[in-house]
Amino acid sequence: MIAKHVAMNSVQKSHYGELIHYLTDGKGKHERVGAVRSSHCHSERPDAAVLEILNTQAQNIRAASDKTYHLIVSFRAGEQPAAAILEAIEARLCEGLGYDGHQRISVVHDDTDNLHLHIAINKIHPLRYTLHTPYNDHKTLGGLCAELESRYGLEPDNHQARKRGSENRAADLESHAGVESLMSWLRREYLDALVAAPSWEALHRVLNDHGLTLQGRGNGLVIVDGSGVRIKPSTVDRGLSKAKLEARLGAFQAAGSGSSAGDSDRNSRKDGRETGQAIRPPASEPSRCYEPRPVRTRLDTAALFGRYQAEQQQRGTERAEALSRAKARKTAALEAARRGATAKRAAIRLMVEPGAVKKLLYARASQALRDESRRIHQAYLQERQGIAERGTRLTWADWLRREATAGDWEALMALRGREAAQGLKGRTVSATGTPRPGRPVPLQQDSVTKQGTVIYRTGAAVIRDDGQRLKVSRGSGPEALAAALTLALERYGECLSVTGSEAFKDQVVQAAAAAGLPVRFDDAELERRRQSLMVGGMSPDSRQTAQASPEPRPTASGSHPPVVSADALAAADRYIAERNQTRRIITDIPEHRRYQAGDAGELRYGGQRTLDGHSLALLRQGERMLVVPVDEPTVLALRRKLVGDVVTLDAEGRVQSKSQGRSR
């Protein structure tokens, strides 16, 4: 598990109520917001608890820093701690940070590949009204996470800092936005040339040839590109820090001159500019410049990225045009209001005698103009906000997720091709063959994660699909497992592989047998148990007892309990799959499925089929066609039947008695 403090860059923008609104907003997803819990508040309702916390924060009028501590706790993919464990983890983290007794609201989010817990803590104590900010909280959180991982058996993470702050920000950009950072681009393309530069002039030449400049800033250096993005050279490589460069190349010299860093700073200040925005010296046209491009994936995303860039450019153009039209409407409305006010004042001047009444009318006209102007400005502000929301530029990863949610298979594969996509773990159902793209899914899609995991809903259950595996992450009852197996059958074919505990595997086998799905398991033991449950609806133990019993007595029709082999069951499954596949084209074909113990009783005879040397009997049950493997005595008994005759079968698939034929 990883715990991270999310700090606000601007204290003025920090608002506890807006944070809770964001955390509890489902954003159109049913599976985004999980449990919501308030602690040390009089009310358990989030809206009432927010008011209580805001009132507490208002009691401290001296604090100049942020009054809210936003903590995110993220778990490894596949880990789903119970609600009691999440509550205990939350309490221990808050206690370790010194926030025991402070008001807080926690929200569980489950719309990504990693379950994560948001904890919004009020830094103002509810009784003393003092502000508490933990010292070196990143080290404290690392120790607490290691302790909790050991206590609750969670998969351990590394809690020692390996990267500096700027490196972490670049990694966050690549992970969340899906584009390569300037730091990674320099490391990949030009690190050797930068490190090997023999002089300041050569170092500046390498950077200028690629649209970059090296400038002094404060006590260090920054690399700036044409769009204003800047990074410290030491984040690209430790050997590019100012101290190490000056030890190797001498005192820093600005580009295009032999001046020192101090002279460069003074010259930039005389020009009225910040050091990081100094005028670039004349240089030849750069041969190659940094452009945010998708991080390298296992797939070619050039065409998709071209679509993304064109759409974002079009969106920016439309947003600018919409804002221009809105501003023109506002200006016209204000001019019309002023003209109306001028006409009113002129009428008052001509028609009303001087005195108190005239003054009152002038005041009323002025007030009406102010009210109308306020209304126009408010309407313009709301229109601008609506335009901004509709025209917000999407990151590359968010655009891919939106397109994948809309059904774009290429966008979905691009998400799954990212290095961050590690696949589902734990209790999963997967295929032994190649997945079939674009297969119809009989489930309701809820959302798509940035790693390409599709989340489906079926009742109260949640099924996740990463393209190779399926996982029932919540509500793993028989219905949910049957839905997952049906999806696996549509997506992967009939041969499936199951991973997880023995209890989970047994649940999957029972769900497959109860639903009569034409699936097979690559595990021989699981397949044997499934076949035992399918034949006569008996458990494996009862099936073994039946096989060890003496020769059974013949039934009224003279047939014996059928001895069904695994090959015969596999033949029945193949026949069922073929007929159901053809049914999508020829709608007159009824739905086919395996005969089960619950189907015992009177059925209509539908004929016989032979596949791979195995005999199959067809029995109509309403609008369905049931398929049952039969032995030779049953074949002979059924040959005397006509299609449409009533046939009575017991739970083991044996013919019980003769029935009247249909009238001819």
XYZ file of C-alpha atoms in Angstrom:
664
model
C 0.000 0.000 0.000
C 1.077 3.582 -0.635
C -0.029 6.668 1.317
C 0.479 10.089 -0.237
C -0.349 13.602 0.881
C -1.896 15.717 -1.894
C -0.979 19.333 -1.203
C -2.799 22.323 -2.691
C -0.560 24.637 -4.720
C -2.828 27.587 -3.917
C -4.223 27.971 -0.413
C -6.955 30.276 -1.731
C -8.336 27.441 -3.866
C -8.544 25.000 -0.963
C -12.125 24.391 0.163
C -13.189 21.398 2.243
C -16.734 21.334 0.857
C -15.580 21.310 -2.770
C -13.132 18.495 -2.021
C -15.872 16.311 -0.513
C -18.180 17.135 -3.424
C -15.487 15.915 -5.830
C -14.819 12.761 -3.808
C -18.496 11.802 -3.518
C -19.414 12.685 -7.119
C -20.065 9.479 -9.044
C -19.343 11.186 -12.409
C -21.927 8.966 -14.058
C -20.261 5.765 -12.821
C -21.997 3.310 -10.524
C -18.699 1.838 -9.333
C -16.723 4.982 -8.524
C -17.814 5.809 -4.984
C -17.815 3.073 -2.376
C -18.165 3.551 1.366
C -18.373 7.122 2.718
C -17.654 7.565 6.425
C -17.300 10.550 8.760
C -15.305 10.452 11.999
C -15.445 12.684 15.093
C -18.454 14.550 13.697
C -21.903 14.770 15.270
C -23.565 13.705 12.022
C -22.808 10.711 9.808
C -24.298 12.435 6.754
C -21.490 13.832 4.560
C -23.300 17.105 3.800
C -23.989 17.819 7.475
C -20.456 16.766 8.456
C -19.023 19.179 5.864
C -20.930 22.098 7.421
C -19.686 21.097 10.859
C -16.065 20.930 9.664
C -16.310 24.256 7.821
C -17.635 25.887 11.005
C -14.702 24.436 12.939
C -12.215 25.773 10.376
C -13.849 29.204 10.572
C -12.981 29.383 14.292
C -9.282 29.694 13.410
C -8.762 33.068 11.727
C -4.968 33.221 12.168
C -3.927 30.222 10.050
C -2.410 31.270 6.725
C -1.747 27.742 5.438
C -4.146 25.116 4.119
C -6.619 23.942 6.771
C -7.316 20.614 5.012
C -5.030 17.570 4.829
C -5.912 15.347 1.844
C -4.459 11.845 2.133
C -4.731 9.111 -0.527
C -4.117 5.470 0.408
C -3.690 3.181 -2.606
C -3.513 -0.615 -2.574
C -1.855 -3.064 -4.942
C -3.866 -4.331 -7.914
C -6.020 -7.232 -6.789
C -6.084 -6.259 -3.101
C -9.582 -5.652 -1.722
C -9.298 -5.202 2.075
C -12.503 -5.642 4.046
C -14.366 -2.599 5.348
C -13.183 -3.241 8.921
C -9.541 -3.366 7.773
C -9.923 -0.138 5.794
C -11.381 1.537 8.873
C -8.492 0.306 11.030
C -5.922 1.479 8.452
C -7.535 4.912 8.329
C -7.536 5.236 12.116
C -3.869 4.159 12.447
C -2.660 6.545 9.736
C -4.491 9.497 11.283
C -3.184 8.609 14.730
C 0.384 8.343 13.435
C 0.158 11.751 11.753
C -1.119 13.378 14.940
C -4.705 13.742 13.732
C -6.303 11.435 16.280
C -9.468 13.241 17.364
C -9.559 15.525 14.325
C -12.679 15.570 12.178
C -12.410 13.728 8.873
C -14.427 12.196 6.030
C -13.160 9.144 4.132
C -14.340 7.937 0.721
C -13.467 4.660 -1.016
C -12.991 4.792 -4.803
C -13.084 1.592 -6.850
C -13.233 2.904 -10.431
C -9.546 2.285 -11.163
C -7.329 -0.789 -11.235
C -6.159 -0.026 -7.691
C -8.591 0.356 -4.818
C -7.832 3.660 -3.100
C -9.068 5.457 -0.020
C -9.363 9.252 0.174
C -9.159 10.772 3.659
C -10.023 14.484 3.992
C -8.790 15.577 7.434
C -9.595 18.863 9.163
C -6.238 20.212 10.355
C -8.034 22.447 12.896
C -8.604 20.680 16.219
C -12.358 20.630 17.048
C -11.810 21.726 20.681
C -8.608 23.793 20.779
C -9.058 25.323 17.281
C -5.316 25.050 16.674
C -3.783 23.975 13.372
C -1.570 20.882 13.223
C 0.789 20.166 10.309
C 2.838 16.946 10.637
C 6.601 17.271 10.259
C 8.281 15.093 7.606
C 4.981 13.373 6.932
C 6.355 11.415 3.954
C 8.758 9.548 6.231
C 6.061 9.013 8.847
C 3.667 7.646 6.222
C 6.320 5.271 4.897
C 6.853 3.745 8.328
C 3.123 3.496 9.008
C 2.500 1.779 5.664
C 5.204 -0.807 6.350
C 3.666 -1.479 9.767
C 0.141 -1.884 8.354
C 1.315 -4.119 5.497
C 2.851 -6.491 8.009
C -0.154 -6.383 10.350
C -2.824 -7.076 7.723
C -0.869 -9.267 5.303
C -0.811 -6.756 2.438
C 1.708 -6.973 -0.378
C 4.670 -4.779 0.630
C 5.675 -1.714 -1.373
C 8.883 0.267 -1.379
C 8.575 3.203 1.006
C 12.077 4.644 0.594
C 12.276 7.685 -1.673
C 14.214 6.861 -4.841
C 13.304 9.963 -6.848
C 13.374 13.667 -6.185
C 10.292 15.856 -6.300
C 10.671 16.903 -9.939
C 11.271 13.296 -10.998
C 8.097 12.245 -9.193
C 6.119 14.975 -10.945
C 7.438 13.833 -14.322
C 6.519 10.237 -13.501
C 3.019 11.360 -12.469
C 2.631 13.199 -15.789
C 3.558 10.090 -17.763
C 1.345 7.841 -15.657
C -1.795 9.979 -15.557
C -1.594 11.902 -18.845
C 0.098 9.142 -20.848
C 2.598 11.486 -22.552
C 6.380 11.567 -22.361
C 7.859 14.274 -20.141
C 10.669 16.619 -21.151
C 12.937 14.885 -18.638
C 12.367 11.435 -20.170
C 12.771 12.815 -23.701
C 16.174 14.320 -22.840
C 17.299 11.162 -21.084
C 16.296 8.996 -24.025
C 17.632 11.145 -26.857
C 20.482 13.386 -25.705
C 21.793 12.328 -22.310
C 25.136 11.068 -23.635
C 25.730 14.268 -25.629
C 24.908 16.469 -22.637
C 27.122 14.567 -20.219
C 30.022 14.439 -22.694
C 29.951 18.163 -23.619
C 33.553 19.461 -23.190
C 32.628 23.140 -22.638
C 29.776 25.477 -21.834
C 29.631 26.480 -25.482
C 29.244 22.858 -26.595
C 26.570 22.239 -23.952
C 24.598 25.293 -25.110
C 24.968 24.176 -28.736
C 23.497 20.734 -28.021
C 20.514 22.288 -26.259
C 19.965 25.090 -28.802
C 19.988 22.586 -31.663
C 16.909 21.026 -30.082
C 14.965 24.141 -29.162
C 16.199 24.354 -25.553
C 18.154 26.902 -23.540
C 20.207 26.622 -20.368
C 19.677 29.551 -17.995
C 20.677 30.511 -14.504
C 17.944 30.635 -11.896
C 18.557 31.374 -8.235
C 21.516 29.293 -7.113
C 21.098 26.716 -9.864
C 20.283 26.135 -13.518
C 17.163 25.376 -15.531
C 16.560 23.966 -19.015
C 13.700 25.793 -20.784
C 11.918 24.803 -23.992
C 10.116 27.088 -26.435
C 6.739 26.741 -24.701
C 8.087 27.709 -21.275
C 8.357 24.213 -19.777
C 11.458 24.052 -17.607
C 13.273 21.444 -15.586
C 16.446 21.341 -13.544
C 19.373 19.704 -15.377
C 20.121 17.652 -12.254
C 16.798 15.790 -12.696
C 17.972 14.595 -16.119
C 21.255 13.384 -14.633
C 23.026 14.091 -11.351
C 26.166 14.929 -13.322
C 24.399 17.960 -14.827
C 23.928 19.844 -11.555
C 25.429 23.327 -11.451
C 28.078 22.349 -8.909
C 29.306 19.359 -10.910
C 29.197 21.208 -14.228
C 31.197 24.132 -12.817
C 33.697 21.707 -11.303
C 34.182 20.202 -14.780
C 33.693 23.196 -17.114
C 34.462 26.224 -14.959
C 32.168 29.082 -13.921
C 28.804 29.085 -15.634
C 28.635 31.041 -18.882
C 25.323 32.115 -20.339
C 24.521 31.204 -23.913
C 26.040 33.501 -26.547
C 28.371 35.308 -24.126
C 31.289 34.731 -21.873
C 29.563 36.294 -18.849
C 29.112 34.464 -15.589
C 25.864 33.395 -14.026
C 25.730 36.546 -11.900
C 26.177 38.790 -14.934
C 23.478 36.844 -16.770
C 21.086 37.303 -13.857
C 21.779 41.050 -13.674
C 21.313 41.492 -17.417
C 18.000 39.628 -17.345
C 16.761 41.744 -14.448
C 17.738 44.970 -16.269
C 15.606 43.823 -19.178
C 12.651 43.506 -16.791
C 12.321 39.751 -17.149
C 12.637 36.762 -14.827
C 15.867 34.795 -15.095
C 14.007 31.717 -16.376
C 12.512 33.866 -19.164
C 15.682 35.500 -20.444
C 15.830 36.348 -24.136
C 17.259 33.449 -26.090
C 20.380 34.296 -28.080
C 20.138 34.110 -31.852
C 20.546 30.555 -33.055
C 19.878 28.459 -36.096
C 16.536 26.761 -36.524
C 16.451 23.761 -34.131
C 16.662 20.407 -35.868
C 14.262 18.766 -33.437
C 12.120 20.111 -30.601
C 10.356 18.522 -27.670
C 6.697 17.779 -28.265
C 4.494 15.875 -25.824
C 4.093 12.479 -27.449
C 2.525 9.263 -26.121
C 4.745 7.186 -23.889
C 6.107 4.170 -25.696
C 3.687 1.265 -25.758
C 3.503 -2.188 -27.273
C 1.281 -0.822 -30.068
C 1.619 1.842 -32.752
C -0.592 4.740 -31.652
C 0.441 7.289 -34.303
C -2.955 7.300 -36.043
C -4.853 7.530 -32.758
C -2.632 10.363 -31.520
C -3.233 12.225 -34.780
C -6.982 11.958 -34.176
C -6.471 13.149 -30.614
C -4.447 16.201 -31.647
C -6.928 17.156 -34.377
C -9.863 16.869 -31.983
C -8.151 18.887 -29.254
C -7.213 21.592 -31.742
C -10.782 21.698 -33.022
C -12.070 21.827 -29.459
C -9.778 24.756 -28.662
C -10.922 26.625 -31.771
C -14.586 26.060 -30.966
C -14.029 27.164 -27.380
C -12.360 30.412 -28.481
C -15.164 31.130 -30.951
C -17.843 30.397 -28.348
C -16.156 32.700 -25.824
C -15.905 35.434 -28.445
C -19.607 35.151 -29.270
C -20.531 35.178 -25.577
C -18.437 38.299 -24.991
C -20.048 40.017 -27.984
C -23.518 39.211 -26.639
C -22.559 40.569 -23.219
C -21.203 43.788 -24.724
C -24.325 44.264 -26.845
C -26.591 43.636 -23.848
C -24.691 46.179 -21.730
C -24.863 48.771 -24.498
C -28.606 48.189 -24.844
C -29.049 48.569 -21.075
C -27.072 51.834 -21.089
C -29.083 53.198 -24.000
C -32.296 52.317 -22.189
C -31.068 54.036 -19.024
C -30.060 57.132 -21.014
C -33.516 57.275 -22.599
C -35.158 57.017 -19.170
C -33.028 59.854 -17.781
C -33.842 62.019 -20.795
C -37.559 61.396 -20.347
C -37.339 62.237 -16.641
C -35.440 65.449 -17.414
C -38.081 66.620 -19.907
C -41.271 65.435 -18.223
C -40.730 65.861 -14.482
C -40.450 69.127 -12.604
C -37.411 69.605 -10.369
C -37.828 68.375 -6.844
C -37.770 65.283 -4.670
C -39.790 63.215 -7.136
C -37.312 63.889 -9.933
C -34.384 62.861 -7.724
C -36.193 59.696 -6.739
C -36.864 58.791 -10.389
C -33.207 59.408 -11.302
C -32.148 57.112 -8.436
C -34.594 54.408 -9.544
C -33.259 54.568 -13.120
C -29.648 54.281 -11.906
C -30.510 51.350 -9.649
C -32.312 49.593 -12.512
C -29.203 49.998 -14.699
C -26.975 48.559 -11.972
C -29.315 45.589 -11.461
C -29.504 44.904 -15.198
C -25.703 45.154 -15.544
C -25.254 42.745 -12.629
C -27.685 40.285 -14.234
C -25.867 40.485 -17.587
C -22.462 39.910 -15.989
C -23.804 36.949 -13.974
C -25.320 35.369 -17.089
C -22.028 35.896 -18.952
C -20.071 34.262 -16.121
C -22.344 31.209 -16.136
C -22.099 30.956 -19.925
C -18.292 31.128 -19.750
C -18.213 28.382 -17.141
C -20.405 26.178 -19.328
C -18.175 26.794 -22.358
C -15.073 26.000 -20.301
C -16.556 22.724 -19.064
C -17.589 21.646 -22.557
C -14.302 22.732 -24.096
C -11.899 21.348 -21.488
C -8.872 19.787 -23.131
C -8.464 16.111 -22.346
C -5.155 14.439 -21.640
C -4.084 11.664 -23.993
C -4.957 8.956 -21.463
C -8.362 10.480 -20.663
C -9.171 10.784 -24.374
C -8.283 7.124 -24.920
C -10.490 6.140 -22.002
C -13.407 8.184 -23.344
C -13.073 6.634 -26.810
C -12.746 3.130 -25.348
C -15.891 3.664 -23.282
C -17.693 4.653 -26.486
C -16.665 1.344 -28.095
C -13.414 2.186 -29.934
C -11.472 -1.093 -29.946
C -8.182 0.545 -31.033
C -8.318 3.008 -28.143
C -8.986 0.159 -25.714
C -6.005 -1.807 -27.039
C -3.826 1.319 -26.770
C -4.704 1.577 -23.075
C -3.938 -2.097 -22.563
C -0.633 -1.717 -24.400
C 0.759 0.774 -21.878
C 3.551 -0.390 -19.595
C 1.417 0.604 -16.606
C -1.175 -2.034 -17.576
C -0.157 -5.059 -15.520
C -3.346 -7.102 -15.759
C -5.742 -8.434 -13.160
C -4.520 -10.626 -10.334
C -6.075 -12.935 -7.792
C -9.333 -14.794 -8.437
C -9.635 -14.675 -12.215
C -11.023 -16.610 -15.163
C -8.871 -16.513 -18.293
C -8.540 -18.178 -21.684
C -6.072 -20.704 -23.010
C -6.497 -19.356 -26.543
C -6.546 -15.961 -28.242
C -9.309 -13.547 -27.161
C -11.877 -12.662 -29.787
C -12.085 -8.888 -30.357
C -15.393 -7.153 -30.706
C -17.511 -10.011 -29.373
C -20.950 -8.926 -28.130
C -21.139 -8.647 -24.356
C -24.438 -9.426 -22.586
C -23.564 -7.161 -19.630
C -23.915 -3.459 -18.871
C -20.624 -1.585 -19.181
C -19.951 0.864 -16.370
C -16.564 2.409 -17.172
C -13.031 1.854 -18.492
C -9.862 2.447 -16.461
C -6.654 4.051 -17.731
C -5.076 0.597 -17.928
C -7.789 -0.665 -20.261
C -9.780 -2.670 -17.726
C -13.474 -2.685 -18.638
C -15.838 -2.703 -15.648
C -19.222 -4.401 -16.126
C -22.204 -4.491 -13.794
C -24.628 -7.354 -13.354
C -27.010 -6.782 -10.482
C -24.941 -6.058 -7.396
C -21.836 -7.729 -8.840
C -18.897 -6.068 -10.595
C -16.920 -7.909 -13.273
C -13.584 -6.600 -14.571
C -12.118 -7.524 -17.958
C -8.511 -6.648 -18.886
C -8.609 -8.418 -22.248
C -6.937 -11.583 -20.967
C -8.682 -12.282 -17.679
C -12.009 -11.719 -15.955
C -12.399 -11.001 -12.268
C -15.494 -10.797 -10.103
C -14.313 -8.061 -7.766
C -17.517 -7.766 -5.773
C -20.594 -9.925 -5.174
C -19.006 -13.245 -6.161
C -22.197 -15.288 -5.815
C -23.433 -17.985 -8.198
C -25.215 -15.463 -10.431
C -22.146 -13.234 -10.700
C -19.844 -16.162 -11.442
C -22.282 -17.477 -14.054
C -22.326 -14.028 -15.675
C -18.515 -13.953 -15.681
C -18.378 -17.419 -17.249
C -20.907 -16.377 -19.893
C -18.765 -13.354 -20.702
C -15.651 -15.547 -20.826
C -17.439 -17.955 -23.174
C -18.347 -15.101 -25.519
C -14.930 -13.453 -25.327
C -12.453 -16.337 -25.050
C -14.176 -19.503 -26.193
C -15.116 -22.675 -24.354
C -11.732 -23.687 -22.846
C -11.058 -21.650 -19.691
C -8.433 -21.425 -16.966
C -9.249 -20.538 -13.352
C -6.795 -19.092 -10.812
C -7.396 -18.437 -7.144
C -8.129 -20.378 -3.987
C -9.617 -23.864 -3.994
C -12.858 -22.473 -2.590
C -13.100 -19.998 -5.474
C -12.384 -22.713 -8.045
C -15.089 -24.897 -6.526
C -17.563 -21.994 -6.721
C -16.723 -21.490 -10.403
C -17.214 -25.189 -11.185
C -20.563 -25.276 -9.401
C -21.708 -22.087 -11.158
C -20.754 -23.506 -14.565
C -22.608 -26.758 -13.881
C -25.689 -25.066 -12.425
C -25.977 -22.713 -15.412
C -25.372 -25.526 -17.907
C -22.747 -23.498 -19.756
C -20.849 -25.304 -22.547
C -17.426 -24.546 -21.098
C -14.392 -26.704 -20.397
C -11.582 -26.168 -17.894
C -7.939 -26.765 -18.748
C -7.398 -28.169 -15.249
C -8.186 -31.894 -15.405
C -9.476 -32.053 -11.830
C -11.782 -29.070 -12.297
C -13.113 -30.536 -15.532
C -13.772 -33.893 -13.837
C -15.704 -32.197 -11.064
C -17.718 -30.165 -13.579
C -18.637 -33.266 -15.559
C -19.637 -35.078 -12.389
C -21.950 -32.225 -11.449
C -23.366 -31.981 -14.953
C -24.270 -35.675 -15.289
C -27.382 -36.184 -13.182
C -26.753 -33.064 -11.121
C -24.770 -35.094 -8.549
C -21.791 -33.933 -6.545
C -18.410 -35.574 -7.235
C -18.654 -37.681 -4.057
C -22.125 -38.975 -4.845
C -21.039 -39.663 -8.403
C -18.151 -41.811 -7.177
C -20.559 -43.711 -4.915
C -22.894 -44.345 -7.817
C -20.061 -45.629 -9.972
C -18.966 -48.041 -7.210
C -22.481 -49.460 -6.703
C -23.607 -52.774 -8.288
C -25.181 -52.958 -11.736
C -28.300 -50.771 -11.643
C -31.732 -52.169 -12.374
C -33.213 -51.432 -15.769
C -35.866 -48.758 -15.956
C -39.317 -49.252 -17.381
C -38.021 -48.607 -20.893
C -35.157 -51.027 -20.385
C -32.443 -48.395 -20.505
C -29.678 -48.165 -17.943
C -28.109 -45.046 -16.420
C -25.963 -43.650 -19.212
C -22.226 -43.933 -18.776
C -21.089 -40.584 -20.190
C -17.436 -40.007 -21.017
C -15.607 -36.701 -21.010
C -15.331 -36.885 -24.806
C -19.114 -37.232 -25.121
C -19.665 -34.193 -22.912
C -17.124 -32.233 -24.935
C -18.917 -33.239 -28.141
C -22.204 -32.004 -26.674
C -20.584 -28.699 -25.734
C -19.197 -28.247 -29.249
C -22.576 -28.975 -30.800
C -24.278 -26.491 -28.441
C -21.712 -23.793 -29.200
C -22.072 -24.335 -32.968
C -25.873 -24.145 -32.894
C -25.939 -21.058 -30.692
C -23.412 -19.396 -32.987
C -25.568 -20.163 -36.046
C -28.608 -18.895 -34.144
C -27.268 -15.359 -34.397
C -27.714 -15.561 -38.169
C -30.742 -17.866 -38.425
C -33.160 -16.701 -35.750
C -35.503 -19.696 -36.142
C -32.975 -21.964 -34.425
C -33.888 -22.323 -30.724
C -31.430 -21.723 -27.927
C -29.395 -24.857 -27.128
C -27.976 -25.831 -23.749
C -26.938 -28.930 -21.775
C -29.563 -31.135 -20.093
C -29.523 -30.740 -16.284
C -31.029 -32.568 -13.358
C -33.627 -29.840 -12.920
C -34.971 -30.517 -16.420
C -36.293 -33.971 -15.445
C -39.870 -34.619 -16.504
C -41.854 -34.612 -19.725
C -40.058 -33.193 -22.766
C -40.679 -33.231 -26.515
C -38.389 -35.478 -28.539
C -36.374 -33.445 -31.074
C -34.274 -36.100 -32.784
C -30.723 -37.376 -32.507
C -27.345 -36.176 -33.720
C -23.962 -37.858 -33.987
C -20.778 -35.823 -33.502
C -17.277 -37.344 -33.418
C -18.830 -40.788 -32.927
C -20.902 -39.732 -29.910
C -24.715 -39.860 -29.904
C -26.634 -36.829 -28.718
C -30.371 -36.651 -28.017
C -32.288 -33.424 -28.587
C -35.210 -32.624 -26.287
C -37.376 -29.529 -26.639
C -38.345 -27.658 -23.487
C -40.560 -24.753 -24.433
C -38.428 -22.451 -26.597
C -35.161 -24.226 -25.690
C -33.497 -27.324 -27.088
C -31.768 -29.498 -24.490
C -28.811 -31.658 -25.516
C -27.921 -34.825 -23.620
C -25.262 -37.460 -24.452
C -26.883 -40.932 -24.580
C -25.641 -44.538 -24.637
C -26.546 -47.255 -27.154
C -29.634 -48.670 -25.326
C -31.100 -45.178 -25.070
C -30.367 -44.569 -28.744
C -32.321 -47.707 -29.672
C -35.211 -46.748 -27.393
C -35.444 -43.250 -28.845
C -35.369 -44.461 -32.447
C -38.904 -45.751 -31.964
C -40.017 -42.213 -31.167
C -41.301 -39.614 -33.581
C -40.162 -35.997 -33.488
C -42.611 -34.260 -31.188
C -43.408 -37.307 -29.038
C -43.471 -36.802 -25.293
C -40.468 -38.381 -23.560
C -40.044 -38.606 -19.800
C -36.492 -38.446 -18.434
C -35.257 -38.684 -14.869
C -32.584 -36.530 -13.234
C -29.817 -38.740 -14.668
C -31.048 -38.453 -18.245
C -32.663 -41.932 -18.433
C -35.853 -42.589 -20.386
C -38.526 -43.565 -17.840
C -41.511 -44.734 -19.827
C -43.105 -44.767 -23.221
C -45.477 -41.974 -24.064
C -48.267 -41.444 -26.516
C -47.202 -40.326 -29.942
C -48.611 -37.241 -31.490
C -51.708 -37.552 -33.672
C -51.029 -37.803 -37.354
